[in-house]
CSV table of C-alpha atoms and ligand atoms in Angstrom, one decimal:
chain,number,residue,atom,x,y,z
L,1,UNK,CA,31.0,8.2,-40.5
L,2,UNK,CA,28.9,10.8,-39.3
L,3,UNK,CA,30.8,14.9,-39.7
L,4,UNK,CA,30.1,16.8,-36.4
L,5,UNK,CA,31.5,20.3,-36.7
L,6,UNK,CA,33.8,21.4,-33.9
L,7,UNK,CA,32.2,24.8,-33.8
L,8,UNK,CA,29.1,23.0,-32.6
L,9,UNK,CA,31.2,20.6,-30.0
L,10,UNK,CA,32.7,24.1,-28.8
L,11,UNK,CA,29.4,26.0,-28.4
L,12,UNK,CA,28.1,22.9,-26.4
L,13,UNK,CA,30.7,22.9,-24.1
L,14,UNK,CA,29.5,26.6,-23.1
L,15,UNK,CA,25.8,25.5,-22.9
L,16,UNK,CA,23.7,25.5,-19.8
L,17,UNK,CA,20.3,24.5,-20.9
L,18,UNK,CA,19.5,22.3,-23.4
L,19,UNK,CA,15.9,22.2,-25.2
L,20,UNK,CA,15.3,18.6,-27.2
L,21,UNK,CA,12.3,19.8,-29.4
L,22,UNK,CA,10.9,16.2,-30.8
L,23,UNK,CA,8.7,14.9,-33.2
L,24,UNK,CA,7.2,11.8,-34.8
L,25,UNK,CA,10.8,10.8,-36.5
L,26,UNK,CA,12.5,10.4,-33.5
L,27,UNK,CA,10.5,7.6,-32.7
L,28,UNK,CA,10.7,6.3,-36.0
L,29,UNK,CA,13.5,3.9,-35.3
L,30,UNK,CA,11.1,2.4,-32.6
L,31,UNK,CA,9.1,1.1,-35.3
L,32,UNK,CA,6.3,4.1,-34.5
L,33,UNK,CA,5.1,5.4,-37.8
L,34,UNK,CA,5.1,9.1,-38.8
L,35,UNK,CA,2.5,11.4,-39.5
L,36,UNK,CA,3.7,13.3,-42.8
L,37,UNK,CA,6.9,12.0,-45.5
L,38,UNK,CA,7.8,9.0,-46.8
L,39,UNK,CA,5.9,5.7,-44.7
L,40,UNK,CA,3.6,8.6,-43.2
L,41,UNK,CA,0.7,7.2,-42.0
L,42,UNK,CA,-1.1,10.1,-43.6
L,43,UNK,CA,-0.1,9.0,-47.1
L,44,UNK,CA,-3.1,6.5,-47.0
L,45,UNK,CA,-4.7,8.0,-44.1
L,46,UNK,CA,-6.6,11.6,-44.0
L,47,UNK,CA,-6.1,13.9,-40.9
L,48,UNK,CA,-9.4,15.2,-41.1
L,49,UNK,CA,-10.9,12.3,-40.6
L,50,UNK,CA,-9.3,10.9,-37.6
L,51,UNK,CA,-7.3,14.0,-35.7
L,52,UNK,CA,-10.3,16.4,-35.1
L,53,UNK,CA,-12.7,16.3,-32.7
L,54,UNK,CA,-15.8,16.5,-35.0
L,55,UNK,CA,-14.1,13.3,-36.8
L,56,UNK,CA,-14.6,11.9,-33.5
L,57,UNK,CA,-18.1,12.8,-32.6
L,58,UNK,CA,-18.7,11.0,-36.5
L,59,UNK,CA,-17.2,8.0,-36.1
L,60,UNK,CA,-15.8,7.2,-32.8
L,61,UNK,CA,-15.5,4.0,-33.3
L,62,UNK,CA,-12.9,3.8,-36.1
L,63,UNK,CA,-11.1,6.9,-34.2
L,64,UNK,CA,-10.6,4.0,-31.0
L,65,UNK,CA,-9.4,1.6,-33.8
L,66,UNK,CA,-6.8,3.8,-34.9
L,67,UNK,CA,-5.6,5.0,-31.3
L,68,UNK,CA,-6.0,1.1,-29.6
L,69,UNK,CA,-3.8,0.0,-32.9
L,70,UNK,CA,-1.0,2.9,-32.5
L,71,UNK,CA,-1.4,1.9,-28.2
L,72,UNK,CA,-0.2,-1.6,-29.2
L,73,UNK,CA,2.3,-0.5,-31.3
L,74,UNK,CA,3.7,1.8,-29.1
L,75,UNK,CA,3.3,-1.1,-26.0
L,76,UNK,CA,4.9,-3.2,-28.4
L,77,UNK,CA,8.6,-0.5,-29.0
L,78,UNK,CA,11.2,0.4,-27.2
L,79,UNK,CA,13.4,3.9,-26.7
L,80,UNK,CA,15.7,4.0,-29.6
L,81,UNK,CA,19.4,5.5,-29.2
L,82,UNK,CA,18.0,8.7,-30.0
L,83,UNK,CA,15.5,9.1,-27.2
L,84,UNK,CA,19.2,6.9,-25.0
L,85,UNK,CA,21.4,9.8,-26.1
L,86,UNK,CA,18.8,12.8,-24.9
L,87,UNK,CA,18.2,11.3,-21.7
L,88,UNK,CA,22.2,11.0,-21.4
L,89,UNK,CA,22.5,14.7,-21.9
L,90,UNK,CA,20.8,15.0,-18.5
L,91,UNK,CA,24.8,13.7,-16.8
L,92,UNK,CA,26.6,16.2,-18.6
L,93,UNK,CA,24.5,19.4,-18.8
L,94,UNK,CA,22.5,21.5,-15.9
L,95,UNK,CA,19.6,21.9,-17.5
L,96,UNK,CA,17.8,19.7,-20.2
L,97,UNK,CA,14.3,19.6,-21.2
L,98,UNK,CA,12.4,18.1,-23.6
L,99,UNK,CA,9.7,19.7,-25.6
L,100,UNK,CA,7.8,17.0,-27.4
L,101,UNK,CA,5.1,16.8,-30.0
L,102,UNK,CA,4.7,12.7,-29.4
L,103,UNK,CA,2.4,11.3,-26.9
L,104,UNK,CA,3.8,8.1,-26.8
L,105,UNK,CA,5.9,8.4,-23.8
L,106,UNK,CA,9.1,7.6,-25.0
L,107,UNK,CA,11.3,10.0,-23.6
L,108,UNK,CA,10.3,9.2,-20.3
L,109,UNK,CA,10.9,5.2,-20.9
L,110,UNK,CA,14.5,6.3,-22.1
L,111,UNK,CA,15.1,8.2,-18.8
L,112,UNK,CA,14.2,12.2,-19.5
L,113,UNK,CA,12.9,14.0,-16.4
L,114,UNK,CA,12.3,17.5,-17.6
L,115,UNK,CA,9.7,16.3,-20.2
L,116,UNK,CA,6.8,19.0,-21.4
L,117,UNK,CA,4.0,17.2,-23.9
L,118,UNK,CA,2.4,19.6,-26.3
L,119,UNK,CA,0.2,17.0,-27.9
L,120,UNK,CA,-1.1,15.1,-24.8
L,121,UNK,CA,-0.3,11.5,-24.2
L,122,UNK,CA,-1.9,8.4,-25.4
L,123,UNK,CA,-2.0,6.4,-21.7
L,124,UNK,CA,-4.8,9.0,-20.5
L,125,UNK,CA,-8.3,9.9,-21.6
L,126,UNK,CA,-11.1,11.6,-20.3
L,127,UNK,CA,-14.7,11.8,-20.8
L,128,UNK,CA,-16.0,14.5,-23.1
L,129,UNK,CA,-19.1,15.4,-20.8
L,130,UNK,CA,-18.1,15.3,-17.6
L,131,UNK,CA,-13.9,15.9,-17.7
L,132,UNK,CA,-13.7,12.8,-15.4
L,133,UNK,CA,-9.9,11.0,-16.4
L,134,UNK,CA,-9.6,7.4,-16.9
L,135,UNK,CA,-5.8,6.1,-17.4
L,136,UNK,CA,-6.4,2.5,-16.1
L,137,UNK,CA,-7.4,-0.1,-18.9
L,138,UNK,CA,-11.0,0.8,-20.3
L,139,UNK,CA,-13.8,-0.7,-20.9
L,140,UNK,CA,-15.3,-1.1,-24.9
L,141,UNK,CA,-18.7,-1.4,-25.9
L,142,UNK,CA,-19.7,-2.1,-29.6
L,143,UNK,CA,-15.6,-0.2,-30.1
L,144,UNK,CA,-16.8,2.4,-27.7
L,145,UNK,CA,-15.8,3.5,-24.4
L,146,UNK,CA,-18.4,5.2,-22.0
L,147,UNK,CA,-18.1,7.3,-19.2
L,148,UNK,CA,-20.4,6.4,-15.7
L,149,UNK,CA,-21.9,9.2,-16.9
L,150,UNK,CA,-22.7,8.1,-20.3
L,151,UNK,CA,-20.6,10.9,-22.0
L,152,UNK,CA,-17.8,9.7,-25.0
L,153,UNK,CA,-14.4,9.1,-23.5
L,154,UNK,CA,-11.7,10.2,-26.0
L,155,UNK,CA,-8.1,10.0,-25.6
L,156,UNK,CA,-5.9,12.9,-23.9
L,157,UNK,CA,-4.7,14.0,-26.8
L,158,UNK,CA,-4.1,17.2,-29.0
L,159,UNK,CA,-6.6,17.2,-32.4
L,160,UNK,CA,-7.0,20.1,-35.1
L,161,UNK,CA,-8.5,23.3,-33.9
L,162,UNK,CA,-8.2,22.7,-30.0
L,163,UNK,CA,-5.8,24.3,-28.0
L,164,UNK,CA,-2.8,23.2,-26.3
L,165,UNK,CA,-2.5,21.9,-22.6
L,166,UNK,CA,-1.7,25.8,-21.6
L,167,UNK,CA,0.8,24.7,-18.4
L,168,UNK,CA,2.9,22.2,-21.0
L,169,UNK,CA,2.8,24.8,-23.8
L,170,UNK,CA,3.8,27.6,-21.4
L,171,UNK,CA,6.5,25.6,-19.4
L,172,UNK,CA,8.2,24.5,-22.8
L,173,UNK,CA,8.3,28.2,-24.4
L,174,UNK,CA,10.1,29.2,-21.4
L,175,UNK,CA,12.3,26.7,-21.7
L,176,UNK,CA,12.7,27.2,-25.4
L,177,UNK,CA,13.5,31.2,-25.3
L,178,UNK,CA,15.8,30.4,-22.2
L,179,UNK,CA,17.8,27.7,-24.4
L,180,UNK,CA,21.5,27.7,-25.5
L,181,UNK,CA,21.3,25.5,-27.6
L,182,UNK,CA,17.8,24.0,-29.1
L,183,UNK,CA,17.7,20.6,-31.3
L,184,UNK,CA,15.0,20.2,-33.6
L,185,UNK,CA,15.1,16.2,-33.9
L,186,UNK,CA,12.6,14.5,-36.2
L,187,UNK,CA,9.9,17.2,-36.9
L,188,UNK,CA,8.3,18.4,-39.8
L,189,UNK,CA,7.8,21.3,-37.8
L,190,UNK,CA,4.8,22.2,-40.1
L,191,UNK,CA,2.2,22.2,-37.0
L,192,UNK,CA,1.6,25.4,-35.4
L,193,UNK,CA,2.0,26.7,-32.7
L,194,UNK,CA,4.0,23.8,-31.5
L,195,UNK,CA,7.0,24.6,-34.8
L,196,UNK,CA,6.5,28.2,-33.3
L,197,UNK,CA,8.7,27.3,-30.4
L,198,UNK,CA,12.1,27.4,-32.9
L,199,UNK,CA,10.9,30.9,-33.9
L,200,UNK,CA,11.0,31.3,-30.0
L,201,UNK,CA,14.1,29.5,-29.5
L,202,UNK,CA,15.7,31.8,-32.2
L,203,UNK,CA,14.5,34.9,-30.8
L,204,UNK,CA,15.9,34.1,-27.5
L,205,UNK,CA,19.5,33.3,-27.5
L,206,UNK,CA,19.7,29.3,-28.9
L,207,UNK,CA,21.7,27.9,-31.2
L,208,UNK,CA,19.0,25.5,-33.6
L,209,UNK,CA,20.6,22.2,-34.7
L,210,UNK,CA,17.9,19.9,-37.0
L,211,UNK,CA,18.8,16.3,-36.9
L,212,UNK,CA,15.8,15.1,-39.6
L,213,UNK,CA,16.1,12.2,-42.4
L,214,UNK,CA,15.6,15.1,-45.4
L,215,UNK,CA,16.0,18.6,-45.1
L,216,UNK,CA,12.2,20.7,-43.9
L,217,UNK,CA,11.1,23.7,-44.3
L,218,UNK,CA,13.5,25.1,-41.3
L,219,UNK,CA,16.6,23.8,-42.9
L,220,UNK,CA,17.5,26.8,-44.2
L,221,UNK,CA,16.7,29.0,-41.0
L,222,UNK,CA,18.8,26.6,-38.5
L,223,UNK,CA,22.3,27.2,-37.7
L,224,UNK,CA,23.2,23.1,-37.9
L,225,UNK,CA,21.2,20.8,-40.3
L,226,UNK,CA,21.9,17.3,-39.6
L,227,UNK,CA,20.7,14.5,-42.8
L,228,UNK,CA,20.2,11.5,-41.3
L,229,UNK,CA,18.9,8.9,-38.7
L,230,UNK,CA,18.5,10.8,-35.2
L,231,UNK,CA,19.3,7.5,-33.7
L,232,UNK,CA,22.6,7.4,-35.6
L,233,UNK,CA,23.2,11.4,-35.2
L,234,UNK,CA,22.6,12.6,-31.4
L,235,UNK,CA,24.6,9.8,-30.1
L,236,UNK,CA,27.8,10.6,-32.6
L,237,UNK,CA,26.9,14.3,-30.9
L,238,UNK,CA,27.2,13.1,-27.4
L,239,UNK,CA,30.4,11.1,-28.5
L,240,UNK,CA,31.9,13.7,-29.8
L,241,UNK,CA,31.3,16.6,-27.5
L,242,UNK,CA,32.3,13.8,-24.1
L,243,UNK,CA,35.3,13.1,-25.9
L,244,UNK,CA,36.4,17.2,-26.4
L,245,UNK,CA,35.6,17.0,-22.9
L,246,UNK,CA,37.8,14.6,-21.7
L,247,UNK,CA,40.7,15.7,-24.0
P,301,BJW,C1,13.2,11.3,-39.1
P,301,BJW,C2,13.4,9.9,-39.0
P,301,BJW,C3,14.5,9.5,-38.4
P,301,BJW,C4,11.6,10.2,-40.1
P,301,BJW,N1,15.4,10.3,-37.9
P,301,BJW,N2,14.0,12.2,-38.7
P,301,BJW,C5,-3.2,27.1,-41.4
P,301,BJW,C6,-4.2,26.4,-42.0
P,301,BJW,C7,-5.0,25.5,-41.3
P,301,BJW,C8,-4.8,25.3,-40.0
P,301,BJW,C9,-3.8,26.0,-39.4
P,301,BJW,C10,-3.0,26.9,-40.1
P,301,BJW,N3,-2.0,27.4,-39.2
P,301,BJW,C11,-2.2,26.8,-38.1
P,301,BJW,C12,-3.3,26.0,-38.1
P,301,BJW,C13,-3.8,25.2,-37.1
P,301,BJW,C14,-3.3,23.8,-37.0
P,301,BJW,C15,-2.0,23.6,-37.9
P,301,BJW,O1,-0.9,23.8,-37.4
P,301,BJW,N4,-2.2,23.1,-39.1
P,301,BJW,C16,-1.1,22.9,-40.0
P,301,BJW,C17,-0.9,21.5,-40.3
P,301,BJW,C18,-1.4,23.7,-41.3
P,301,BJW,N5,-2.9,23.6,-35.6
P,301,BJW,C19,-3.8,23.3,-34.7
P,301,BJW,O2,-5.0,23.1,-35.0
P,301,BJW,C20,-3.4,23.2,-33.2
P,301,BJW,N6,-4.2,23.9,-32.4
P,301,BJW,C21,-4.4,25.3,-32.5
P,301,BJW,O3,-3.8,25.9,-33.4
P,301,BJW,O4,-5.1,25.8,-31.5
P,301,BJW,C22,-5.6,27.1,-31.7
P,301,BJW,C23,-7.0,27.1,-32.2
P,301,BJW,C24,-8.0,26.7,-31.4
P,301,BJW,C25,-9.3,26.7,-31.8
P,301,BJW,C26,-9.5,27.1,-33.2
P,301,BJW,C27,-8.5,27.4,-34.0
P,301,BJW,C28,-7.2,27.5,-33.5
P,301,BJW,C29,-3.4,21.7,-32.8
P,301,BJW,C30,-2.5,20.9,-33.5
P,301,BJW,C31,-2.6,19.4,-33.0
P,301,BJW,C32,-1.8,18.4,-33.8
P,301,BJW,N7,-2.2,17.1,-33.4
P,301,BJW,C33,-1.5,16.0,-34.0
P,301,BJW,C34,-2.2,14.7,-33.5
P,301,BJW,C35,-1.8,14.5,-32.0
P,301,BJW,C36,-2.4,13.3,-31.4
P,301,BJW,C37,-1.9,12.0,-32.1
P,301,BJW,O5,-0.6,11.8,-32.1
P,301,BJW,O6,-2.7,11.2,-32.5
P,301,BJW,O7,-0.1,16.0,-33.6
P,301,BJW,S1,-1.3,16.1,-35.7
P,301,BJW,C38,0.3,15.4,-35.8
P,301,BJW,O8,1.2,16.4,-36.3
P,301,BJW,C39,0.7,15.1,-34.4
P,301,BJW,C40,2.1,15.5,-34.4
P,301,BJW,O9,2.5,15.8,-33.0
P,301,BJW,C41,2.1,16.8,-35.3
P,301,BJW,C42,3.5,17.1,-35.8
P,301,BJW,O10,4.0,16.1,-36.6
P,301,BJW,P1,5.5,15.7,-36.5
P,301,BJW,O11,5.8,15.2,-35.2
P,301,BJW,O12,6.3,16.8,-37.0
P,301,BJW,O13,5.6,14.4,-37.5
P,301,BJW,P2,5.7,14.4,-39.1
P,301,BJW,O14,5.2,13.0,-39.5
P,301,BJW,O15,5.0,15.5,-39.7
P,301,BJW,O16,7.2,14.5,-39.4
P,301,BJW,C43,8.2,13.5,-39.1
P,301,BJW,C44,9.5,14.0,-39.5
P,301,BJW,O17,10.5,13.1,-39.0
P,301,BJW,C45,9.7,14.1,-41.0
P,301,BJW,O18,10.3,15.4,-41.3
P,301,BJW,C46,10.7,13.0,-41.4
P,301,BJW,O19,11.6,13.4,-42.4
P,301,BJW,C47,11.4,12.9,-40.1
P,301,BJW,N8,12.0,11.5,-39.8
P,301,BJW,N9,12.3,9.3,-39.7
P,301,BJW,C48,15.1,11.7,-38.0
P,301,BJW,N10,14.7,8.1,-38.3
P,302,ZN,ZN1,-18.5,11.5,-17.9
């Protein structure tokens, strides 16, 4: 039996907007692996060598193995309870918006509308010479996919040392120093300047609540630190703050 405290039920029911701040945990559950922690995928697999761009320009080839793999995995889930419950929040609050690390698109599979994607997503990709996008199937060559142009197509997504899509990023820190109440939900938050956004969050007016497997390096800065399975813990939140409701 999960313990929700009342304090939190009763600052909920005064909430208008709602920031869901995500990371590779929530999916977790879908059978998507994470990055960093126990079954990390970077326990056996180095960053450097496969989330930078220079990685890339190396070795493309085993960089398109390890994104057409994760692809098939992430073809292969489905939205857990966690990303069920989020979307839910949508019916009983006026403003909910989801601020994800993932590219894996499975907030919007679960229902979310308000959805800002710091990292990119994994169903677009572009070519590095000539910016032209590609999001239909593509084509591979010896493991490589080529532009008309001739140029590298890489996935849209986020590496090491590039910036952030600057309308996504923007759109989410509003929304995070605007929050009442911000949930940190399966993050290491150890990647910067997306983890920045709970500093932001903090500054502004929100109320932080971390729903994570083991306690981070935030735990002891949040105001609700949740141990446990997100897909067990945000829907025993909903539960409990649509029952107070009712009664
Ligand atoms: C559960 C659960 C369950 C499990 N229920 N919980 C200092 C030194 C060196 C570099 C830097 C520095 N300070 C800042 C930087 C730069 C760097 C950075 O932050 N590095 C740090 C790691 C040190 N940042 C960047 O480079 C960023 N860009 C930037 O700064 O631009 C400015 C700039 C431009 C030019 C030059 C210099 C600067 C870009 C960062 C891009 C990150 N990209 C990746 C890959 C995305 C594409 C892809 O997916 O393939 O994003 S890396 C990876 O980490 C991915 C994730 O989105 C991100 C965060 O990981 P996340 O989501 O937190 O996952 P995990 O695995 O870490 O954690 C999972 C958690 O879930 C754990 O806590 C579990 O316990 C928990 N969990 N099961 C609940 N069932
Ligand atoms: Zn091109």
């Amino acid at each position: 039996m999960i313990k929700i405290d009342q304090s939190l039920v009763d600052k909920l029911k005064g909430a208008h907007s709602i920031v869901f701040f995500t990371g590779a945990g929530i999916s977790a559950e879908s059978g998507i692996p994470t990055f960093r922690g126990e079954n990390g995928v970077w326990n056996k697999l180095k960053p450097e060598e496969l989330a930078n761009f220079d990685a890339f320009l190396r070795n493309p080839k085993m960089v398109w193995e390890w994104y057409n793999h994760r692809k098939k995995v992430i073809h292969e889930s489905q939205p857990n309870a966690a990303h069920h419950s989020i979307a839910e929040f949508q019916n009983h609050f006026e403003e909910v918006t989801v601020v994800t690390q993932n590219i894996d698109n499975l907030h919007r599979r679960a229902g979310s509308r308000r959805i800002f994607e710091l990292h990119g997503n994994i169903e677009r990709n572009y070519c590095v010479n000539c910016k032209t996008y590609y999001n239909e199937e593509l084509e591979f060559k010896d493991g490589i996919p080529k532009c008309k142009c001739g140029g590298l197509i890489r996935p849209d997504v986020v590496w090491f040392g590039e910036y952030l899509p600057e309308y996504e990023f923007d759109e989410g820190e509003k929304a995070s120093i605007n929050a009442d109440i911000f949930f940190i939900v399966g993050t290491s938050a150890v990647v910067y300047p997306a983890a920045g956004l709970i500093q932001s969050a903090k500054r502004g007016r929100a109320v932080l609540v971390e729903v994570n497997l083991t306690r981070t390096e935030i735990s002891s800065f949040v105001d609700y630190s949740f141990t446990g399975r997100a897909g067990e813990i945000m829907p025993a939140i909903l539960e409990k703050y649509k029952l107070s409701v009712v009664n």
